[in-house]
Amino acid sequence: MNTFSFKNKALYAESVAVTDLMVEYGSPLYIYSHRLIVSNWQKFDQAFGDHPHLICYAVKANSNLGILNVLAKQGSGFDIVSIGELERVIAAGGKPGRCVFSGVSKTKTEIQRALELGIYCFNVESAAELDCVESVAKLMATKAPISIRVNPDVDANTHPYIATGLKENKFGVSIDRALTLYKKAALSKHLDIFGLDYHIGSQITEVSPFIEALEKALALISQLKAEGINISHIDIGGGVGIAYNAEKTIDIEKYIRSVLDKVGDLEVILEPGRAIVADAGIFVTQVEYLKKSGVKSFAIIDG
């Protein structure tokens, strides 16, 4: 779907002339297409059919309240990495009970606030974080819902600065270490094991690294089951790449189908960000504004 197009040498956003928007809102100006944001999100959601799933938009991709509101109205979940992002989601109409809290630097204050708001799940990144979440939950006399982020040691074949699934990357814990942490969490009165999480990188344009990571994660889930630890969901992260210059990228429906062929009855959580918003917006400015800094306005068009 191309919602930005030229008609009679004039650029249009959906059915609205960009020049008209510049007159109304000023310039420089970011313009996003409501129609394309919804369409991009629905591609992921509809690919799952009736299988239990939750599409959690990665707020870090674009945290504008208007965009968050568009997705909240679709029933989207959200992947957040700070309490500030969670507060933005709530302000935009999103539900904390449909949010997963990722990130490597959660503070005790953030964990407490997320528990008060009813976060769906914490994606725990380390042994130290597991202890921190447990200690906060204990002080609050409650149980914290957790999954553990596993580093599957998979090469995502993307730029090294946005690869997160190799053992030398700082994110997640090794599969061997994860088994130990799950056993520890299972013994805690203040931790409630929900799922298993991984994320191998961004701007990935091949399915094979995703499937390799999935198979390693499912093997660990089988080990956990043998230990009497049951996992209710698997969070397969985000990272689906987009075409910037007509590159070949992933067929989302085929990708999801290949996932569903392997996961059985497990609920699947997916965390797309760039794939939802990157091609849904443009930045426009008049030449005389190029020497100035700052963006005056932000518009979401549903024309």
PDB file of C-alpha atoms in Angstrom:
ATOM      1  CA  MET A   1       0.000   0.000   0.000  1.00  0.00           C
ATOM      2  CA  ASN A   2       1.481   3.345  -1.102  1.00  0.00           C
ATOM      3  CA  THR A   3      -0.315   6.166   0.671  1.00  0.00           C
ATOM      4  CA  PHE A   4       2.153   8.832  -0.441  1.00  0.00           C
ATOM      5  CA  SER A   5       1.917   9.561  -4.157  1.00  0.00           C
ATOM      6  CA  PHE A   6       2.152  12.292  -6.753  1.00  0.00           C
ATOM      7  CA  LYS A   7      -0.940  13.614  -8.527  1.00  0.00           C
ATOM      8  CA  ASN A   8      -0.461  16.321 -11.149  1.00  0.00           C
ATOM      9  CA  LYS A   9       3.092  16.856  -9.836  1.00  0.00           C
ATOM     10  CA  ALA A  10       1.810  17.453  -6.293  1.00  0.00           C
ATOM     11  CA  LEU A  11       2.626  15.105  -3.413  1.00  0.00           C
ATOM     12  CA  TYR A  12      -0.361  13.670  -1.564  1.00  0.00           C
ATOM     13  CA  ALA A  13      -0.637  11.907   1.796  1.00  0.00           C
ATOM     14  CA  GLU A  14      -3.602   9.611   1.278  1.00  0.00           C
ATOM     15  CA  SER A  15      -6.141  12.048  -0.256  1.00  0.00           C
ATOM     16  CA  VAL A  16      -4.680  15.225   1.217  1.00  0.00           C
ATOM     17  CA  ALA A  17      -2.189  17.475  -0.581  1.00  0.00           C
ATOM     18  CA  VAL A  18       1.017  17.856   1.394  1.00  0.00           C
ATOM     19  CA  THR A  19       1.126  21.559   0.514  1.00  0.00           C
ATOM     20  CA  ASP A  20      -2.270  22.000   2.183  1.00  0.00           C
ATOM     21  CA  LEU A  21      -0.931  20.382   5.339  1.00  0.00           C
ATOM     22  CA  MET A  22       2.086  22.676   5.308  1.00  0.00           C
ATOM     23  CA  VAL A  23      -0.213  25.688   5.074  1.00  0.00           C
ATOM     24  CA  GLU A  24      -2.321  24.425   7.990  1.00  0.00           C
ATOM     25  CA  TYR A  25       0.426  23.109  10.297  1.00  0.00           C
ATOM     26  CA  GLY A  26       3.551  24.946   9.199  1.00  0.00           C
ATOM     27  CA  SER A  27       6.924  23.556   8.208  1.00  0.00           C
ATOM     28  CA  PRO A  28       9.085  21.552   8.923  1.00  0.00           C
ATOM     29  CA  LEU A  29       6.424  18.879   9.411  1.00  0.00           C
ATOM     30  CA  TYR A  30       6.213  15.142  10.016  1.00  0.00           C
ATOM     31  CA  ILE A  31       3.199  13.519   8.359  1.00  0.00           C
ATOM     32  CA  TYR A  32       2.069   9.965   9.146  1.00  0.00           C
ATOM     33  CA  SER A  33      -0.625   7.920   7.435  1.00  0.00           C
ATOM     34  CA  HIS A  34      -3.276   6.493   9.739  1.00  0.00           C
ATOM     35  CA  ARG A  35      -4.326   4.068   7.017  1.00  0.00           C
ATOM     36  CA  LEU A  36      -0.851   2.638   6.484  1.00  0.00           C
ATOM     37  CA  ILE A  37      -0.053   2.314  10.198  1.00  0.00           C
ATOM     38  CA  VAL A  38      -3.241   0.313  10.687  1.00  0.00           C
ATOM     39  CA  SER A  39      -2.586  -1.793   7.583  1.00  0.00           C
ATOM     40  CA  ASN A  40       0.981  -2.596   8.670  1.00  0.00           C
ATOM     41  CA  TRP A  41      -0.175  -3.629  12.141  1.00  0.00           C
ATOM     42  CA  GLN A  42      -3.026  -5.735  10.793  1.00  0.00           C
ATOM     43  CA  LYS A  43      -0.664  -7.687   8.519  1.00  0.00           C
ATOM     44  CA  PHE A  44       0.947  -9.131  11.640  1.00  0.00           C
ATOM     45  CA  ASP A  45      -2.267  -9.534  13.599  1.00  0.00           C
ATOM     46  CA  GLN A  46      -4.258 -11.227  10.833  1.00  0.00           C
ATOM     47  CA  ALA A  47      -1.421 -13.596   9.913  1.00  0.00           C
ATOM     48  CA  PHE A  48      -1.957 -15.381  13.244  1.00  0.00           C
ATOM     49  CA  GLY A  49      -5.596 -16.144  12.551  1.00  0.00           C
ATOM     50  CA  ASP A  50      -7.192 -17.764  15.611  1.00  0.00           C
ATOM     51  CA  HIS A  51      -3.884 -18.735  17.224  1.00  0.00           C
ATOM     52  CA  PRO A  52      -3.367 -17.076  20.653  1.00  0.00           C
ATOM     53  CA  HIS A  53      -1.106 -14.088  20.116  1.00  0.00           C
ATOM     54  CA  LEU A  54      -0.329 -10.529  21.115  1.00  0.00           C
ATOM     55  CA  ILE A  55       1.187  -7.949  18.766  1.00  0.00           C
ATOM     56  CA  CYS A  56       3.191  -5.561  20.957  1.00  0.00           C
ATOM     57  CA  TYR A  57       4.276  -2.489  19.029  1.00  0.00           C
ATOM     58  CA  ALA A  58       7.836  -1.503  19.996  1.00  0.00           C
ATOM     59  CA  VAL A  59       7.329   2.006  21.360  1.00  0.00           C
ATOM     60  CA  LYS A  60      10.990   2.928  20.816  1.00  0.00           C
ATOM     61  CA  ALA A  61      10.327   2.938  17.046  1.00  0.00           C
ATOM     62  CA  ASN A  62       8.137   6.051  17.423  1.00  0.00           C
ATOM     63  CA  SER A  63       6.520   7.078  20.703  1.00  0.00           C
ATOM     64  CA  ASN A  64       4.324   9.900  19.396  1.00  0.00           C
ATOM     65  CA  LEU A  65       1.032   9.884  21.287  1.00  0.00           C
ATOM     66  CA  GLY A  66      -1.003  10.066  18.100  1.00  0.00           C
ATOM     67  CA  ILE A  67       0.607   6.929  16.705  1.00  0.00           C
ATOM     68  CA  LEU A  68       0.234   5.101  20.018  1.00  0.00           C
ATOM     69  CA  ASN A  69      -3.436   6.058  20.087  1.00  0.00           C
ATOM     70  CA  VAL A  70      -4.005   4.721  16.554  1.00  0.00           C
ATOM     71  CA  LEU A  71      -2.512   1.377  17.591  1.00  0.00           C
ATOM     72  CA  ALA A  72      -4.283   1.264  20.960  1.00  0.00           C
ATOM     73  CA  LYS A  73      -7.595   1.577  19.116  1.00  0.00           C
ATOM     74  CA  GLN A  74      -6.628  -1.518  17.121  1.00  0.00           C
ATOM     75  CA  GLY A  75      -6.192  -3.438  20.372  1.00  0.00           C
ATOM     76  CA  SER A  76      -2.419  -3.488  20.096  1.00  0.00           C
ATOM     77  CA  GLY A  77      -0.135  -4.445  22.905  1.00  0.00           C
ATOM     78  CA  PHE A  78       3.107  -2.513  23.442  1.00  0.00           C
ATOM     79  CA  ASP A  79       6.758  -3.369  24.027  1.00  0.00           C
ATOM     80  CA  ILE A  80       8.197  -0.740  26.372  1.00  0.00           C
ATOM     81  CA  VAL A  81      11.707  -0.193  27.766  1.00  0.00           C
ATOM     82  CA  SER A  82      11.041   2.466  30.421  1.00  0.00           C
ATOM     83  CA  ILE A  83       8.289   3.598  32.727  1.00  0.00           C
ATOM     84  CA  GLY A  84       8.084   6.796  30.700  1.00  0.00           C
ATOM     85  CA  GLU A  85       7.114   4.762  27.647  1.00  0.00           C
ATOM     86  CA  LEU A  86       4.505   2.907  29.681  1.00  0.00           C
ATOM     87  CA  GLU A  87       3.009   6.188  30.908  1.00  0.00           C
ATOM     88  CA  ARG A  88       2.848   7.421  27.303  1.00  0.00           C
ATOM     89  CA  VAL A  89       1.054   4.243  26.253  1.00  0.00           C
ATOM     90  CA  ILE A  90      -1.523   4.721  29.008  1.00  0.00           C
ATOM     91  CA  ALA A  91      -1.955   8.408  28.122  1.00  0.00           C
ATOM     92  CA  ALA A  92      -2.627   7.346  24.532  1.00  0.00           C
ATOM     93  CA  GLY A  93      -5.306   4.843  25.554  1.00  0.00           C
ATOM     94  CA  GLY A  94      -3.207   1.682  25.705  1.00  0.00           C
ATOM     95  CA  LYS A  95      -3.624  -0.941  28.415  1.00  0.00           C
ATOM     96  CA  PRO A  96      -0.739  -1.843  30.750  1.00  0.00           C
ATOM     97  CA  GLY A  97      -2.108  -5.381  30.888  1.00  0.00           C
ATOM     98  CA  ARG A  98      -1.141  -5.677  27.203  1.00  0.00           C
ATOM     99  CA  CYS A  99       2.418  -4.400  27.667  1.00  0.00           C
ATOM    100  CA  VAL A 100       5.701  -6.264  28.001  1.00  0.00           C
ATOM    101  CA  PHE A 101       8.523  -4.452  29.813  1.00  0.00           C
ATOM    102  CA  SER A 102      11.850  -5.079  28.092  1.00  0.00           C
ATOM    103  CA  GLY A 103      15.233  -3.353  28.434  1.00  0.00           C
ATOM    104  CA  VAL A 104      18.422  -3.833  30.416  1.00  0.00           C
ATOM    105  CA  SER A 105      18.209  -0.955  32.879  1.00  0.00           C
ATOM    106  CA  LYS A 106      14.920  -1.244  34.764  1.00  0.00           C
ATOM    107  CA  THR A 107      15.071   0.514  38.139  1.00  0.00           C
ATOM    108  CA  LYS A 108      13.299  -0.558  41.319  1.00  0.00           C
ATOM    109  CA  THR A 109      11.054   2.494  41.029  1.00  0.00           C
ATOM    110  CA  GLU A 110      10.093   1.525  37.489  1.00  0.00           C
ATOM    111  CA  ILE A 111       9.450  -2.088  38.448  1.00  0.00           C
ATOM    112  CA  GLN A 112       7.236  -1.005  41.345  1.00  0.00           C
ATOM    113  CA  ARG A 113       5.241   1.390  39.167  1.00  0.00           C
ATOM    114  CA  ALA A 114       4.814  -1.236  36.452  1.00  0.00           C
ATOM    115  CA  LEU A 115       3.510  -3.737  39.011  1.00  0.00           C
ATOM    116  CA  GLU A 116       1.102  -1.127  40.403  1.00  0.00           C
ATOM    117  CA  LEU A 117      -0.219  -0.484  36.901  1.00  0.00           C
ATOM    118  CA  GLY A 118      -0.645  -4.187  36.130  1.00  0.00           C
ATOM    119  CA  ILE A 119       2.046  -4.838  33.516  1.00  0.00           C
ATOM    120  CA  TYR A 120       1.487  -8.034  31.536  1.00  0.00           C
ATOM    121  CA  CYS A 121       5.056  -9.315  31.831  1.00  0.00           C
ATOM    122  CA  PHE A 122       8.647  -8.300  32.551  1.00  0.00           C
ATOM    123  CA  ASN A 123      11.210  -9.553  30.036  1.00  0.00           C
ATOM    124  CA  VAL A 124      14.073 -10.210  32.456  1.00  0.00           C
ATOM    125  CA  GLU A 125      17.512  -9.632  30.945  1.00  0.00           C
ATOM    126  CA  SER A 126      19.899 -10.914  33.640  1.00  0.00           C
ATOM    127  CA  ALA A 127      20.309 -12.741  36.941  1.00  0.00           C
ATOM    128  CA  ALA A 128      20.719  -9.394  38.727  1.00  0.00           C
ATOM    129  CA  GLU A 129      17.463  -8.123  37.253  1.00  0.00           C
ATOM    130  CA  LEU A 130      15.639 -11.273  38.313  1.00  0.00           C
ATOM    131  CA  ASP A 131      16.772 -10.634  41.896  1.00  0.00           C
ATOM    132  CA  CYS A 132      15.710  -6.994  41.616  1.00  0.00           C
ATOM    133  CA  VAL A 133      12.221  -7.810  40.327  1.00  0.00           C
ATOM    134  CA  GLU A 134      11.788 -10.436  43.034  1.00  0.00           C
ATOM    135  CA  SER A 135      12.861  -8.035  45.802  1.00  0.00           C
ATOM    136  CA  VAL A 136      10.407  -5.352  44.663  1.00  0.00           C
ATOM    137  CA  ALA A 137       7.563  -7.855  44.396  1.00  0.00           C
ATOM    138  CA  LYS A 138       8.376  -9.140  47.879  1.00  0.00           C
ATOM    139  CA  LEU A 139       8.217  -5.625  49.349  1.00  0.00           C
ATOM    140  CA  MET A 140       4.851  -5.149  47.647  1.00  0.00           C
ATOM    141  CA  ALA A 141       3.593  -8.549  48.862  1.00  0.00           C
ATOM    142  CA  THR A 142       2.734  -9.578  45.314  1.00  0.00           C
ATOM    143  CA  LYS A 143       3.965 -11.780  42.462  1.00  0.00           C
ATOM    144  CA  ALA A 144       5.705 -10.345  39.423  1.00  0.00           C
ATOM    145  CA  PRO A 145       4.940 -11.895  36.025  1.00  0.00           C
ATOM    146  CA  ILE A 146       8.207 -12.681  34.246  1.00  0.00           C
ATOM    147  CA  SER A 147       9.761 -14.191  31.207  1.00  0.00           C
ATOM    148  CA  ILE A 148      13.504 -14.530  30.764  1.00  0.00           C
ATOM    149  CA  ARG A 149      15.223 -13.126  27.707  1.00  0.00           C
ATOM    150  CA  VAL A 150      17.403 -15.808  26.220  1.00  0.00           C
ATOM    151  CA  ASN A 151      20.350 -15.049  23.967  1.00  0.00           C
ATOM    152  CA  PRO A 152      20.143 -17.856  21.373  1.00  0.00           C
ATOM    153  CA  ASP A 153      23.568 -17.104  19.821  1.00  0.00           C
ATOM    154  CA  VAL A 154      22.155 -16.688  16.313  1.00  0.00           C
ATOM    155  CA  ASP A 155      23.652 -14.516  13.581  1.00  0.00           C
ATOM    156  CA  ALA A 156      20.811 -12.326  12.291  1.00  0.00           C
ATOM    157  CA  ASN A 157      22.781 -11.324   9.161  1.00  0.00           C
ATOM    158  CA  THR A 158      22.159  -7.656   9.845  1.00  0.00           C
ATOM    159  CA  HIS A 159      24.373  -4.679  10.690  1.00  0.00           C
ATOM    160  CA  PRO A 160      26.535  -5.518  13.729  1.00  0.00           C
ATOM    161  CA  TYR A 161      25.353  -2.401  15.575  1.00  0.00           C
ATOM    162  CA  ILE A 162      21.746  -3.664  15.576  1.00  0.00           C
ATOM    163  CA  ALA A 163      22.437  -7.376  16.115  1.00  0.00           C
ATOM    164  CA  THR A 164      21.425  -8.544  19.597  1.00  0.00           C
ATOM    165  CA  GLY A 165      21.253 -12.340  19.420  1.00  0.00           C
ATOM    166  CA  LEU A 166      24.927 -13.395  19.449  1.00  0.00           C
ATOM    167  CA  LYS A 167      26.632 -14.524  22.638  1.00  0.00           C
ATOM    168  CA  GLU A 168      28.978 -11.526  22.553  1.00  0.00           C
ATOM    169  CA  ASN A 169      26.023  -9.115  22.602  1.00  0.00           C
ATOM    170  CA  LYS A 170      25.006  -7.607  25.956  1.00  0.00           C
ATOM    171  CA  PHE A 171      21.349  -8.649  25.765  1.00  0.00           C
ATOM    172  CA  GLY A 172      19.772 -11.674  27.438  1.00  0.00           C
ATOM    173  CA  VAL A 173      21.317 -14.722  29.078  1.00  0.00           C
ATOM    174  CA  SER A 174      22.727 -17.888  27.567  1.00  0.00           C
ATOM    175  CA  ILE A 175      20.447 -20.886  27.205  1.00  0.00           C
ATOM    176  CA  ASP A 176      22.427 -22.807  29.848  1.00  0.00           C
ATOM    177  CA  ARG A 177      22.210 -19.912  32.295  1.00  0.00           C
ATOM    178  CA  ALA A 178      18.523 -19.411  31.531  1.00  0.00           C
ATOM    179  CA  LEU A 179      17.690 -22.938  32.674  1.00  0.00           C
ATOM    180  CA  THR A 180      19.258 -22.177  36.064  1.00  0.00           C
ATOM    181  CA  LEU A 181      17.384 -18.880  36.375  1.00  0.00           C
ATOM    182  CA  TYR A 182      14.059 -20.481  35.531  1.00  0.00           C
ATOM    183  CA  LYS A 183      14.608 -23.091  38.229  1.00  0.00           C
ATOM    184  CA  LYS A 184      15.363 -20.301  40.701  1.00  0.00           C
ATOM    185  CA  ALA A 185      12.276 -18.334  39.667  1.00  0.00           C
ATOM    186  CA  ALA A 186      10.094 -21.433  40.005  1.00  0.00           C
ATOM    187  CA  LEU A 187      11.055 -21.660  43.684  1.00  0.00           C
ATOM    188  CA  SER A 188      10.207 -18.025  44.424  1.00  0.00           C
ATOM    189  CA  LYS A 189       6.977 -17.010  46.158  1.00  0.00           C
ATOM    190  CA  HIS A 190       7.123 -13.637  44.418  1.00  0.00           C
ATOM    191  CA  LEU A 191       7.803 -14.530  40.789  1.00  0.00           C
ATOM    192  CA  ASP A 192       5.255 -15.924  38.357  1.00  0.00           C
ATOM    193  CA  ILE A 193       6.753 -17.537  35.262  1.00  0.00           C
ATOM    194  CA  PHE A 194       4.803 -16.577  32.152  1.00  0.00           C
ATOM    195  CA  GLY A 195       7.051 -17.046  29.177  1.00  0.00           C
ATOM    196  CA  LEU A 196      10.355 -17.118  27.351  1.00  0.00           C
ATOM    197  CA  ASP A 197      11.646 -14.179  25.328  1.00  0.00           C
ATOM    198  CA  TYR A 198      14.333 -13.539  22.726  1.00  0.00           C
ATOM    199  CA  HIS A 199      15.181 -10.796  20.243  1.00  0.00           C
ATOM    200  CA  ILE A 200      18.018 -11.287  17.759  1.00  0.00           C
ATOM    201  CA  GLY A 201      18.291  -7.870  16.113  1.00  0.00           C
ATOM    202  CA  SER A 202      16.735  -5.268  13.844  1.00  0.00           C
ATOM    203  CA  GLN A 203      16.274  -4.805  10.091  1.00  0.00           C
ATOM    204  CA  ILE A 204      16.428  -8.555   9.429  1.00  0.00           C
ATOM    205  CA  THR A 205      15.446  -9.453   5.861  1.00  0.00           C
ATOM    206  CA  GLU A 206      15.678 -13.266   5.990  1.00  0.00           C
ATOM    207  CA  VAL A 207      13.423 -15.724   7.808  1.00  0.00           C
ATOM    208  CA  SER A 208      16.094 -18.344   8.513  1.00  0.00           C
ATOM    209  CA  PRO A 209      17.725 -16.575  11.514  1.00  0.00           C
ATOM    210  CA  PHE A 210      14.302 -16.170  13.131  1.00  0.00           C
ATOM    211  CA  ILE A 211      13.533 -19.866  12.711  1.00  0.00           C
ATOM    212  CA  GLU A 212      16.948 -20.918  14.006  1.00  0.00           C
ATOM    213  CA  ALA A 213      16.390 -18.830  17.144  1.00  0.00           C
ATOM    214  CA  LEU A 214      12.847 -20.195  17.524  1.00  0.00           C
ATOM    215  CA  GLU A 215      14.032 -23.802  17.377  1.00  0.00           C
ATOM    216  CA  LYS A 216      16.648 -23.159  20.067  1.00  0.00           C
ATOM    217  CA  ALA A 217      14.049 -21.457  22.265  1.00  0.00           C
ATOM    218  CA  LEU A 218      11.568 -24.307  21.818  1.00  0.00           C
ATOM    219  CA  ALA A 219      14.250 -26.836  22.757  1.00  0.00           C
ATOM    220  CA  LEU A 220      14.770 -24.929  26.020  1.00  0.00           C
ATOM    221  CA  ILE A 221      11.011 -24.863  26.636  1.00  0.00           C
ATOM    222  CA  SER A 222      11.005 -28.665  26.283  1.00  0.00           C
ATOM    223  CA  GLN A 223      13.808 -28.876  28.848  1.00  0.00           C
ATOM    224  CA  LEU A 224      11.865 -26.652  31.200  1.00  0.00           C
ATOM    225  CA  LYS A 225       8.755 -28.782  30.819  1.00  0.00           C
ATOM    226  CA  ALA A 226      10.807 -31.849  31.743  1.00  0.00           C
ATOM    227  CA  GLU A 227      11.777 -29.978  34.932  1.00  0.00           C
ATOM    228  CA  GLY A 228       8.131 -29.277  35.724  1.00  0.00           C
ATOM    229  CA  ILE A 229       8.311 -25.631  34.604  1.00  0.00           C
ATOM    230  CA  ASN A 230       5.545 -24.735  32.169  1.00  0.00           C
ATOM    231  CA  ILE A 231       5.768 -21.794  29.795  1.00  0.00           C
ATOM    232  CA  SER A 232       2.534 -20.208  28.585  1.00  0.00           C
ATOM    233  CA  HIS A 233       3.928 -17.885  25.909  1.00  0.00           C
ATOM    234  CA  ILE A 234       6.956 -17.403  23.705  1.00  0.00           C
ATOM    235  CA  ASP A 235       7.999 -13.854  22.839  1.00  0.00           C
ATOM    236  CA  ILE A 236       9.837 -13.965  19.495  1.00  0.00           C
ATOM    237  CA  GLY A 237      10.827 -10.296  19.518  1.00  0.00           C
ATOM    238  CA  GLY A 238      10.715  -7.975  16.549  1.00  0.00           C
ATOM    239  CA  GLY A 239      13.294  -7.049  13.950  1.00  0.00           C
ATOM    240  CA  VAL A 240      11.408  -7.669  10.698  1.00  0.00           C
ATOM    241  CA  GLY A 241      13.204  -5.533   8.121  1.00  0.00           C
ATOM    242  CA  ILE A 242      11.683  -3.155   5.617  1.00  0.00           C
ATOM    243  CA  ALA A 243      12.684  -2.263   2.058  1.00  0.00           C
ATOM    244  CA  TYR A 244      14.466   1.093   1.887  1.00  0.00           C
ATOM    245  CA  ASN A 245      15.699   0.731  -1.693  1.00  0.00           C
ATOM    246  CA  ALA A 246      13.537  -2.040  -3.173  1.00  0.00           C
ATOM    247  CA  GLU A 247      15.462  -4.731  -1.292  1.00  0.00           C
ATOM    248  CA  LYS A 248      13.889  -8.131  -0.923  1.00  0.00           C
ATOM    249  CA  THR A 249      12.513  -8.577   2.571  1.00  0.00           C
ATOM    250  CA  ILE A 250      10.332 -10.918   4.602  1.00  0.00           C
ATOM    251  CA  ASP A 251       6.866 -12.078   3.613  1.00  0.00           C
ATOM    252  CA  ILE A 252       5.130 -11.563   6.952  1.00  0.00           C
ATOM    253  CA  GLU A 253       2.358 -14.097   6.367  1.00  0.00           C
ATOM    254  CA  LYS A 254       4.826 -16.840   5.409  1.00  0.00           C
ATOM    255  CA  TYR A 255       7.044 -15.967   8.361  1.00  0.00           C
ATOM    256  CA  ILE A 256       4.199 -16.219  10.860  1.00  0.00           C
ATOM    257  CA  ARG A 257       2.979 -19.446   9.260  1.00  0.00           C
ATOM    258  CA  SER A 258       6.440 -20.976   9.698  1.00  0.00           C
ATOM    259  CA  VAL A 259       6.361 -19.950  13.367  1.00  0.00           C
ATOM    260  CA  LEU A 260       2.914 -21.424  13.950  1.00  0.00           C
ATOM    261  CA  ASP A 261       4.025 -24.702  12.370  1.00  0.00           C
ATOM    262  CA  LYS A 262       6.453 -25.131  15.283  1.00  0.00           C
ATOM    263  CA  VAL A 263       4.976 -23.593  18.448  1.00  0.00           C
ATOM    264  CA  GLY A 264       2.015 -25.888  19.094  1.00  0.00           C
ATOM    265  CA  ASP A 265      -0.485 -24.278  21.479  1.00  0.00           C
ATOM    266  CA  LEU A 266       1.921 -21.686  22.891  1.00  0.00           C
ATOM    267  CA  GLU A 267       0.727 -18.095  22.820  1.00  0.00           C
ATOM    268  CA  VAL A 268       3.065 -16.030  20.622  1.00  0.00           C
ATOM    269  CA  ILE A 269       4.087 -12.451  21.365  1.00  0.00           C
ATOM    270  CA  LEU A 270       5.617 -10.408  18.548  1.00  0.00           C
ATOM    271  CA  GLU A 271       7.259  -6.970  18.920  1.00  0.00           C
ATOM    272  CA  PRO A 272       7.352  -5.159  15.545  1.00  0.00           C
ATOM    273  CA  GLY A 273       8.346  -1.496  15.502  1.00  0.00           C
ATOM    274  CA  ARG A 274      10.074  -0.282  12.362  1.00  0.00           C
ATOM    275  CA  ALA A 275       7.846  -2.547  10.252  1.00  0.00           C
ATOM    276  CA  ILE A 276       4.761  -0.702  11.546  1.00  0.00           C
ATOM    277  CA  VAL A 277       5.783   2.942  11.168  1.00  0.00           C
ATOM    278  CA  ALA A 278       8.912   3.358   9.036  1.00  0.00           C
ATOM    279  CA  ASP A 279       7.173   3.528   5.668  1.00  0.00           C
ATOM    280  CA  ALA A 280       4.078   5.264   7.046  1.00  0.00           C
ATOM    281  CA  GLY A 281       5.575   8.709   7.453  1.00  0.00           C
ATOM    282  CA  ILE A 282       7.383  11.500   5.636  1.00  0.00           C
ATOM    283  CA  PHE A 283       9.239  14.647   6.679  1.00  0.00           C
ATOM    284  CA  VAL A 284       8.542  17.745   4.615  1.00  0.00           C
ATOM    285  CA  THR A 285      10.069  21.196   4.676  1.00  0.00           C
ATOM    286  CA  GLN A 286      10.530  24.264   2.542  1.00  0.00           C
ATOM    287  CA  VAL A 287      14.063  25.109   1.467  1.00  0.00           C
ATOM    288  CA  GLU A 288      14.273  28.213   3.644  1.00  0.00           C
ATOM    289  CA  TYR A 289      13.662  26.084   6.750  1.00  0.00           C
ATOM    290  CA  LEU A 290      16.630  23.791   6.153  1.00  0.00           C
ATOM    291  CA  LYS A 291      18.936  26.233   7.914  1.00  0.00           C
ATOM    292  CA  LYS A 292      16.722  26.271  10.980  1.00  0.00           C
ATOM    293  CA  SER A 293      16.411  23.600  13.650  1.00  0.00           C
ATOM    294  CA  GLY A 294      13.351  22.094  15.309  1.00  0.00           C
ATOM    295  CA  VAL A 295      10.136  20.533  14.093  1.00  0.00           C
ATOM    296  CA  LYS A 296       7.000  22.635  14.406  1.00  0.00           C
ATOM    297  CA  SER A 297       4.290  20.074  13.975  1.00  0.00           C
ATOM    298  CA  PHE A 298       3.326  16.429  13.687  1.00  0.00           C
ATOM    299  CA  ALA A 299       0.234  15.256  11.828  1.00  0.00           C
ATOM    300  CA  ILE A 300      -1.450  11.870  11.408  1.00  0.00           C
ATOM    301  CA  ILE A 301      -3.633  11.855   8.337  1.00  0.00           C
ATOM    302  CA  ASP A 302      -6.735   9.779   7.873  1.00  0.00           C
ATOM    303  CA  GLY A 303      -7.928  11.203   4.600  1.00  0.00           C
TER     304      GLY A 303
END
